PDB file of C-alpha atoms in Angstrom:
ATOM      1  CA  MET H 280       3.290 -14.257  17.437  1.00 61.00           C
ATOM      2  CA  ARG H 281       4.742 -17.096  15.585  1.00 74.00           C
ATOM      3  CA  ASP H 282       6.216 -16.306  12.197  1.00 87.00           C
ATOM      4  CA  TRP H 283       4.404 -17.235   9.072  1.00 94.00           C
ATOM      5  CA  ARG H 284       7.221 -19.273   7.736  1.00 93.00           C
ATOM      6  CA  ILE H 285       7.020 -21.523  10.712  1.00 92.00           C
ATOM      7  CA  THR H 286       3.165 -21.836  11.056  1.00 91.00           C
ATOM      8  CA  ASN H 287       3.043 -22.464   7.086  1.00 91.00           C
ATOM      9  CA  THR H 288       6.142 -24.312   5.922  1.00 94.00           C
ATOM     10  CA  ASP H 289       4.515 -25.327   2.581  1.00 96.00           C
ATOM     11  CA  PHE H 290       3.614 -21.667   1.906  1.00 96.00           C
ATOM     12  CA  PHE H 291       7.058 -20.500   2.732  1.00 96.00           C
ATOM     13  CA  GLN H 292       8.664 -23.276   0.454  1.00 97.00           C
ATOM     14  CA  LYS H 293       6.260 -21.865  -2.420  1.00 97.00           C
ATOM     15  CA  PHE H 294       7.353 -18.474  -1.549  1.00 97.00           C
ATOM     16  CA  LYS H 295      11.109 -19.218  -1.876  1.00 97.00           C
ATOM     17  CA  GLU H 296      10.464 -21.203  -5.157  1.00 97.00           C
ATOM     18  CA  ALA H 297       8.577 -18.098  -6.582  1.00 98.00           C
ATOM     19  CA  ILE H 298      11.417 -15.627  -5.917  1.00 98.00           C
ATOM     20  CA  ASN H 299      14.158 -18.063  -6.936  1.00 97.00           C
ATOM     21  CA  ASN H 300      12.442 -18.871 -10.225  1.00 97.00           C
ATOM     22  CA  LYS H 301      11.535 -15.374 -11.047  1.00 97.00           C
ATOM     23  CA  TYR H 302      14.637 -13.410 -10.010  1.00 97.00           C
ATOM     24  CA  LYS H 303      18.203 -14.076 -10.362  1.00 96.00           C
ATOM     25  CA  THR H 304      19.313 -10.724  -8.633  1.00 98.00           C
ATOM     26  CA  LEU H 305      16.859 -10.980  -5.688  1.00 98.00           C
ATOM     27  CA  HIS H 306      17.730 -13.197  -2.724  1.00 98.00           C
ATOM     28  CA  ILE H 307      16.036 -14.367   0.546  1.00 98.00           C
ATOM     29  CA  LEU H 308      17.640 -14.130   3.760  1.00 97.00           C
ATOM     30  CA  ILE H 309      16.476 -14.659   7.497  1.00 96.00           C
ATOM     31  CA  GLU H 310      17.804 -12.271   9.973  1.00 96.00           C
ATOM     32  CA  ASP H 311      16.615 -12.102  13.599  1.00 92.00           C
ATOM     33  CA  ASP H 312      13.692 -14.570  12.804  1.00 92.00           C
ATOM     34  CA  THR H 313      12.499 -12.088  10.032  1.00 95.00           C
ATOM     35  CA  VAL H 314      12.383 -12.993   6.234  1.00 97.00           C
ATOM     36  CA  TYR H 315      14.126 -10.341   3.851  1.00 98.00           C
ATOM     37  CA  ILE H 316      14.353 -10.163   0.201  1.00 98.00           C
ATOM     38  CA  ARG H 317      17.370  -8.251  -0.918  1.00 98.00           C
ATOM     39  CA  GLY H 318      19.230  -7.564  -4.144  1.00 98.00           C
ATOM     40  CA  THR H 319      19.013  -5.581  -7.381  1.00 98.00           C
ATOM     41  CA  LEU H 320      15.807  -4.701  -9.140  1.00 98.00           C
ATOM     42  CA  PHE H 321      16.152  -4.120 -12.902  1.00 97.00           C
ATOM     43  CA  LEU H 322      13.961  -1.815 -14.875  1.00 96.00           C
ATOM     44  CA  ASP H 323      13.652  -2.249 -18.450  1.00 93.00           C
ATOM     45  CA  SER H 324      12.398   0.332 -21.037  1.00 86.00           C
ATOM     46  CA  ALA H 325       9.804  -0.281 -23.606  1.00 82.00           C
ATOM     47  CA  ASP H 326      12.264  -1.498 -26.198  1.00 86.00           C
ATOM     48  CA  GLY H 327      13.865  -3.971 -23.790  1.00 85.00           C
ATOM     49  CA  ARG H 328      16.876  -1.915 -22.732  1.00 90.00           C
ATOM     50  CA  GLU H 329      17.960  -1.588 -19.159  1.00 90.00           C
ATOM     51  CA  LEU H 330      16.482   1.740 -18.002  1.00 92.00           C
ATOM     52  CA  ASP H 331      17.701   1.605 -14.439  1.00 95.00           C
ATOM     53  CA  HIS H 332      18.280  -0.540 -11.494  1.00 97.00           C
ATOM     54  CA  TYR H 333      17.977  -0.175  -7.656  1.00 98.00           C
ATOM     55  CA  SER H 334      19.229  -1.965  -4.604  1.00 98.00           C
ATOM     56  CA  ILE H 335      16.235  -2.829  -2.672  1.00 98.00           C
ATOM     57  CA  GLU H 336      15.088  -4.545   0.574  1.00 98.00           C
ATOM     58  CA  ILE H 337      11.718  -6.121   1.165  1.00 98.00           C
ATOM     59  CA  GLN H 338      11.033  -7.016   4.702  1.00 98.00           C
ATOM     60  CA  ILE H 339       8.259  -9.560   5.097  1.00 97.00           C
ATOM     61  CA  PRO H 340       5.918  -9.086   8.127  1.00 96.00           C
ATOM     62  CA  HIS H 341       5.356 -11.886  10.618  1.00 94.00           C
ATOM     63  CA  ASN H 342       1.822 -12.067   9.781  1.00 93.00           C
ATOM     64  CA  PHE H 343       2.301 -12.369   5.995  1.00 95.00           C
ATOM     65  CA  PRO H 344       0.460 -12.522   3.686  1.00 93.00           C
ATOM     66  CA  LYS H 345      -2.247 -10.444   5.733  1.00 90.00           C
ATOM     67  CA  GLY H 346       0.587  -7.790   6.646  1.00 92.00           C
ATOM     68  CA  LEU H 347       2.052  -5.691   3.973  1.00 94.00           C
ATOM     69  CA  PRO H 348       5.730  -6.216   3.153  1.00 97.00           C
ATOM     70  CA  ILE H 349       7.937  -3.219   3.821  1.00 98.00           C
ATOM     71  CA  VAL H 350      10.044  -1.868   1.058  1.00 98.00           C
ATOM     72  CA  ARG H 351      13.415   0.178   1.225  1.00 98.00           C
ATOM     73  CA  GLU H 352      15.851   1.399  -1.154  1.00 98.00           C
ATOM     74  CA  ILE H 353      19.297   0.519   0.204  1.00 98.00           C
ATOM     75  CA  GLY H 354      21.703   1.612  -2.396  1.00 97.00           C
ATOM     76  CA  GLY H 355      21.564   5.262  -1.146  1.00 97.00           C
ATOM     77  CA  ARG H 356      20.520   6.716  -4.463  1.00 95.00           C
ATOM     78  CA  LEU H 357      17.304   8.030  -3.624  1.00 97.00           C
ATOM     79  CA  PRO H 358      16.577  10.768  -1.033  1.00 97.00           C
ATOM     80  CA  LYS H 359      14.268   9.632   1.678  1.00 97.00           C
ATOM     81  CA  ILE H 360      11.810  12.513   1.619  1.00 95.00           C
ATOM     82  CA  THR H 361       8.009  12.774   1.206  1.00 91.00           C
ATOM     83  CA  ASP H 362       8.430  14.328  -2.013  1.00 91.00           C
ATOM     84  CA  ARG H 363       9.894  11.001  -3.296  1.00 94.00           C
ATOM     85  CA  HIS H 364       7.202   9.088  -1.477  1.00 94.00           C
ATOM     86  CA  PHE H 365       9.354   7.860   1.263  1.00 95.00           C
ATOM     87  CA  ASN H 366       8.669   7.991   5.049  1.00 93.00           C
ATOM     88  CA  PRO H 367      11.428  10.280   6.333  1.00 93.00           C
ATOM     89  CA  VAL H 368      11.204   8.762   9.737  1.00 94.00           C
ATOM     90  CA  ASP H 369      12.020   5.048   8.796  1.00 96.00           C
ATOM     91  CA  GLU H 370      12.872   5.497   5.115  1.00 97.00           C
ATOM     92  CA  THR H 371      10.239   3.041   3.857  1.00 97.00           C
ATOM     93  CA  ALA H 372       8.729   3.319   0.684  1.00 97.00           C
ATOM     94  CA  CYS H 373       5.270   4.721   0.243  1.00 95.00           C
ATOM     95  CA  LEU H 374       3.802   2.219  -2.479  1.00 95.00           C
ATOM     96  CA  PHE H 375       0.335   3.206  -1.882  1.00 94.00           C
ATOM     97  CA  LEU H 376      -2.199   4.083   0.734  1.00 93.00           C
ATOM     98  CA  PRO H 377      -3.067   1.070   2.914  1.00 93.00           C
ATOM     99  CA  ASP H 378      -6.860   1.919   2.485  1.00 95.00           C
ATOM    100  CA  GLU H 379      -6.362   1.126  -1.428  1.00 95.00           C
ATOM    101  CA  ARG H 380      -4.648  -2.133  -0.820  1.00 95.00           C
ATOM    102  CA  TYR H 381      -7.200  -3.843  -2.499  1.00 94.00           C
ATOM    103  CA  LYS H 382      -6.586  -2.144  -5.966  1.00 93.00           C
ATOM    104  CA  TYR H 383      -2.765  -2.921  -5.732  1.00 94.00           C
ATOM    105  CA  TYR H 384      -2.074  -6.068  -3.630  1.00 94.00           C
ATOM    106  CA  PRO H 385      -5.670  -7.618  -3.129  1.00 93.00           C
ATOM    107  CA  GLU H 386      -6.242 -10.837  -1.155  1.00 90.00           C
ATOM    108  CA  GLY H 387      -4.799 -14.009  -2.838  1.00 92.00           C
ATOM    109  CA  SER H 388      -1.988 -12.008  -4.393  1.00 95.00           C
ATOM    110  CA  THR H 389       1.540 -13.477  -4.433  1.00 96.00           C
ATOM    111  CA  ILE H 390       4.992 -11.982  -3.585  1.00 97.00           C
ATOM    112  CA  VAL H 391       5.775 -11.915  -7.269  1.00 98.00           C
ATOM    113  CA  ASP H 392       2.380  -9.996  -7.748  1.00 98.00           C
ATOM    114  CA  PHE H 393       3.597  -7.506  -5.074  1.00 98.00           C
ATOM    115  CA  ILE H 394       7.065  -6.975  -6.806  1.00 98.00           C
ATOM    116  CA  GLU H 395       5.905  -6.885 -10.308  1.00 97.00           C
ATOM    117  CA  GLY H 396       3.123  -4.521  -9.364  1.00 97.00           C
ATOM    118  CA  PRO H 397       3.446  -1.880  -6.727  1.00 97.00           C
ATOM    119  CA  VAL H 398       7.295  -2.474  -6.049  1.00 98.00           C
ATOM    120  CA  ARG H 399       8.065  -2.178  -9.800  1.00 97.00           C
ATOM    121  CA  SER H 400       5.789   0.806 -10.433  1.00 95.00           C
ATOM    122  CA  PHE H 401       7.319   2.780  -7.467  1.00 96.00           C
ATOM    123  CA  PHE H 402      10.848   2.411  -8.861  1.00 97.00           C
ATOM    124  CA  TYR H 403       9.670   3.055 -12.370  1.00 95.00           C
ATOM    125  CA  TRP H 404       8.161   6.463 -11.063  1.00 95.00           C
ATOM    126  CA  GLN H 405      11.520   7.190  -9.347  1.00 95.00           C
ATOM    127  CA  ALA H 406      13.502   6.455 -12.663  1.00 94.00           C
ATOM    128  CA  ASP H 407      11.103   8.755 -14.553  1.00 92.00           C
ATOM    129  CA  TYR H 408      11.265  11.450 -11.988  1.00 92.00           C
ATOM    130  CA  ASP H 409      15.105  11.502 -12.365  1.00 92.00           C
ATOM    131  CA  LEU H 410      14.982  11.304 -16.089  1.00 89.00           C
ATOM    132  CA  ASN H 411      12.618  14.279 -16.363  1.00 89.00           C
ATOM    133  CA  LYS H 412      14.612  16.237 -13.714  1.00 82.00           C
ATOM    134  CA  GLY H 413      11.822  16.182 -11.085  1.00 77.00           C
ATOM    135  CA  LYS H 414       8.758  16.415 -13.226  1.00 76.00           C
ATOM    136  CA  SER H 415       7.485  12.628 -13.318  1.00 73.00           C
ATOM    137  CA  SER H 416       5.246  11.854 -16.349  1.00 72.00           C
ATOM    138  CA  PHE H 417       3.481   9.357 -14.220  1.00 75.00           C
ATOM    139  CA  GLY H 418       0.380  10.043 -11.972  1.00 73.00           C
ATOM    140  CA  GLU H 419       0.940  10.232  -8.428  1.00 75.00           C
ATOM    141  CA  ARG H 420      -1.143  10.174  -5.197  1.00 78.00           C
ATOM    142  CA  GLY H 421      -0.717  13.175  -2.931  1.00 77.00           C
ATOM    143  CA  HIS H 422       1.537  12.936   0.112  1.00 75.00           C
ATOM    144  CA  ALA H 423       0.199  12.101   3.625  1.00 73.00           C
ATOM    145  CA  ASP H 424      -3.205  13.470   4.540  1.00 86.00           C
ATOM    146  CA  LYS H 425      -3.612  14.983   1.052  1.00 89.00           C
ATOM    147  CA  GLY H 426      -3.462  11.439  -0.407  1.00 91.00           C
ATOM    148  CA  ILE H 427      -6.196  10.271   2.049  1.00 94.00           C
ATOM    149  CA  ILE H 428      -8.417  12.973   0.769  1.00 94.00           C
ATOM    150  CA  GLU H 429      -7.572  12.301  -2.788  1.00 94.00           C
ATOM    151  CA  PHE H 430      -8.361   8.570  -2.379  1.00 95.00           C
ATOM    152  CA  TYR H 431     -11.859   8.889  -0.847  1.00 97.00           C
ATOM    153  CA  THR H 432     -12.745  11.917  -2.996  1.00 96.00           C
ATOM    154  CA  GLU H 433     -12.228   9.427  -6.064  1.00 95.00           C
ATOM    155  CA  GLU H 434     -14.279   6.739  -4.214  1.00 96.00           C
ATOM    156  CA  ILE H 435     -17.199   8.721  -3.271  1.00 96.00           C
ATOM    157  CA  GLY H 436     -17.084  11.896  -5.562  1.00 96.00           C
ATOM    158  CA  ILE H 437     -17.134  14.348  -2.775  1.00 96.00           C
ATOM    159  CA  SER H 438     -14.068  16.176  -1.535  1.00 94.00           C
ATOM    160  CA  ASP H 439     -15.505  17.865   1.648  1.00 95.00           C
ATOM    161  CA  LYS H 440     -13.135  16.730   4.493  1.00 95.00           C
ATOM    162  CA  ALA H 441     -16.031  16.613   6.986  1.00 95.00           C
ATOM    163  CA  VAL H 442     -17.796  14.104   4.753  1.00 97.00           C
ATOM    164  CA  ILE H 443     -14.736  11.951   4.423  1.00 97.00           C
ATOM    165  CA  ILE H 444     -14.293  12.069   8.234  1.00 96.00           C
ATOM    166  CA  LYS H 445     -17.738  10.931   8.715  1.00 97.00           C
ATOM    167  CA  LEU H 446     -17.233   8.139   6.093  1.00 98.00           C
ATOM    168  CA  LEU H 447     -14.091   6.935   7.784  1.00 98.00           C
ATOM    169  CA  ASP H 448     -15.938   6.802  11.102  1.00 97.00           C
ATOM    170  CA  TYR H 449     -18.561   4.693   9.667  1.00 98.00           C
ATOM    171  CA  LEU H 450     -15.831   2.526   8.163  1.00 98.00           C
ATOM    172  CA  THR H 451     -14.337   2.059  11.641  1.00 97.00           C
ATOM    173  CA  LYS H 452     -17.620   0.858  13.110  1.00 96.00           C
ATOM    174  CA  LYS H 453     -18.314  -2.970  14.076  1.00 95.00           C
ATOM    175  CA  LYS H 454     -21.646  -2.628  12.435  1.00 95.00           C
ATOM    176  CA  VAL H 455     -23.697   0.223  10.600  1.00 95.00           C
ATOM    177  CA  LYS H 456     -27.246   0.731  10.626  1.00 95.00           C
ATOM    178  CA  GLY H 457     -29.533   1.890   7.701  1.00 96.00           C
ATOM    179  CA  HIS H 458     -31.242   4.519   9.914  1.00 97.00           C
ATOM    180  CA  TRP H 459     -28.152   6.468  10.494  1.00 97.00           C
ATOM    181  CA  ASN H 460     -27.870   9.704   8.589  1.00 97.00           C
ATOM    182  CA  CYS H 461     -25.856   9.317   5.445  1.00 98.00           C
ATOM    183  CA  TYR H 462     -22.229  10.275   5.521  1.00 97.00           C
ATOM    184  CA  CYS H 463     -22.624  12.432   2.407  1.00 96.00           C
ATOM    185  CA  GLY H 464     -24.657  15.199   4.164  1.00 95.00           C
ATOM    186  CA  SER H 465     -27.905  14.755   2.284  1.00 97.00           C
ATOM    187  CA  GLY H 466     -29.819  14.414   5.412  1.00 96.00           C
ATOM    188  CA  LYS H 467     -31.381  10.945   4.207  1.00 97.00           C
ATOM    189  CA  GLN H 468     -30.967   7.758   6.045  1.00 98.00           C
ATOM    190  CA  LEU H 469     -28.185   5.570   4.868  1.00 97.00           C
ATOM    191  CA  ARG H 470     -30.694   2.935   3.522  1.00 97.00           C
ATOM    192  CA  TYR H 471     -32.260   5.495   1.128  1.00 98.00           C
ATOM    193  CA  CYS H 472     -28.811   7.037   0.195  1.00 98.00           C
ATOM    194  CA  HIS H 473     -25.219   5.733  -0.126  1.00 97.00           C
ATOM    195  CA  PHE H 474     -25.513   2.573   1.881  1.00 97.00           C
ATOM    196  CA  ASP H 475     -24.282   0.343  -0.827  1.00 97.00           C
ATOM    197  CA  LYS H 476     -21.347   2.227  -1.396  1.00 97.00           C
ATOM    198  CA  LEU H 477     -20.568   2.093   2.358  1.00 97.00           C
ATOM    199  CA  LYS H 478     -20.814  -1.738   2.353  1.00 97.00           C
ATOM    200  CA  ASP H 479     -18.783  -2.086  -0.844  1.00 97.00           C
ATOM    201  CA  LEU H 480     -15.941  -0.089   0.975  1.00 97.00           C
ATOM    202  CA  ARG H 481     -16.356  -1.931   4.186  1.00 97.00           C
ATOM    203  CA  LYS H 482     -15.721  -5.139   2.370  1.00 95.00           C
ATOM    204  CA  LYS H 483     -12.379  -3.571   0.557  1.00 96.00           C
ATOM    205  CA  ILE H 484     -10.908  -1.520   3.510  1.00 96.00           C
ATOM    206  CA  SER H 485      -9.991  -2.977   6.907  1.00 94.00           C
ATOM    207  CA  ARG H 486     -11.356  -1.162  10.019  1.00 95.00           C
ATOM    208  CA  ASP H 487      -7.707  -0.746  11.190  1.00 94.00           C
ATOM    209  CA  ASP H 488      -6.634   1.095   8.192  1.00 95.00           C
ATOM    210  CA  ALA H 489      -9.632   3.319   8.209  1.00 96.00           C
ATOM    211  CA  LEU H 490      -8.960   4.235  11.774  1.00 96.00           C
ATOM    212  CA  LYS H 491      -5.480   5.085  11.060  1.00 94.00           C
ATOM    213  CA  SER H 492      -6.619   7.416   8.212  1.00 96.00           C
ATOM    214  CA  LEU H 493      -9.389   8.744  10.409  1.00 96.00           C
ATOM    215  CA  GLU H 494      -7.017   9.792  13.128  1.00 95.00           C
ATOM    216  CA  ARG H 495      -4.511  11.197  10.800  1.00 91.00           C
ATOM    217  CA  ILE H 496      -6.874  13.642   8.903  1.00 92.00           C
ATOM    218  CA  LYS H 497      -8.821  14.487  12.132  1.00 88.00           C
ATOM    219  CA  SER H 498      -5.364  15.791  13.611  1.00 81.00           C
ATOM    220  CA  THR H 499      -4.204  17.941  10.887  1.00 71.00           C
ATOM    221  CA  LYS H 500      -5.569  21.359   9.297  1.00 65.00           C
ATOM    222  CA  MET H 501      -6.302  21.162   5.477  1.00 51.00           C
TER     223      MET H 501
END
């Protein structure tokens, strides 16, 4: 796969200009044919004072902007554990569930939108967590499989795991048909029940992301 910076040089130029114009302490580097943004992200309090700062790395995927950038805290300040919303295997930050990308990093967003939105929010949560000694005043998504259940419960108003599994199964299909039984368990056909909601979610959530979530919650006991 050819890297995005090579296949779209104009887009890469605008990407560099956006970072350079917005941030004086974040810098673009290219290592092993991969684009990184590294440096210090400063967080301000409501009255404009510096609240905290973190050394961060943002790895840009080769299929950017389709693929999600990968974020790491590289200063060694934060424990890379699930309770702090990190993946302990590769120490990457869990900014949001991939299924809910449309909320936090929708199609057409810029790299600055990404940093000012989910990245900055993630590190504000970390600063608040430490300030309040492990009791963040911000809301947070549950970890791993619990987070998947929470997200889809919010979307459809049903928390039953079997219902969410069936919904995810429908989201992974190439096509869905109105005569299928509705995922909600009503016994009605989709066309007479929650077909519109299913079609809406299929527009927002990729089949790949739905499949990963489906495989994850099917393999665990909750």
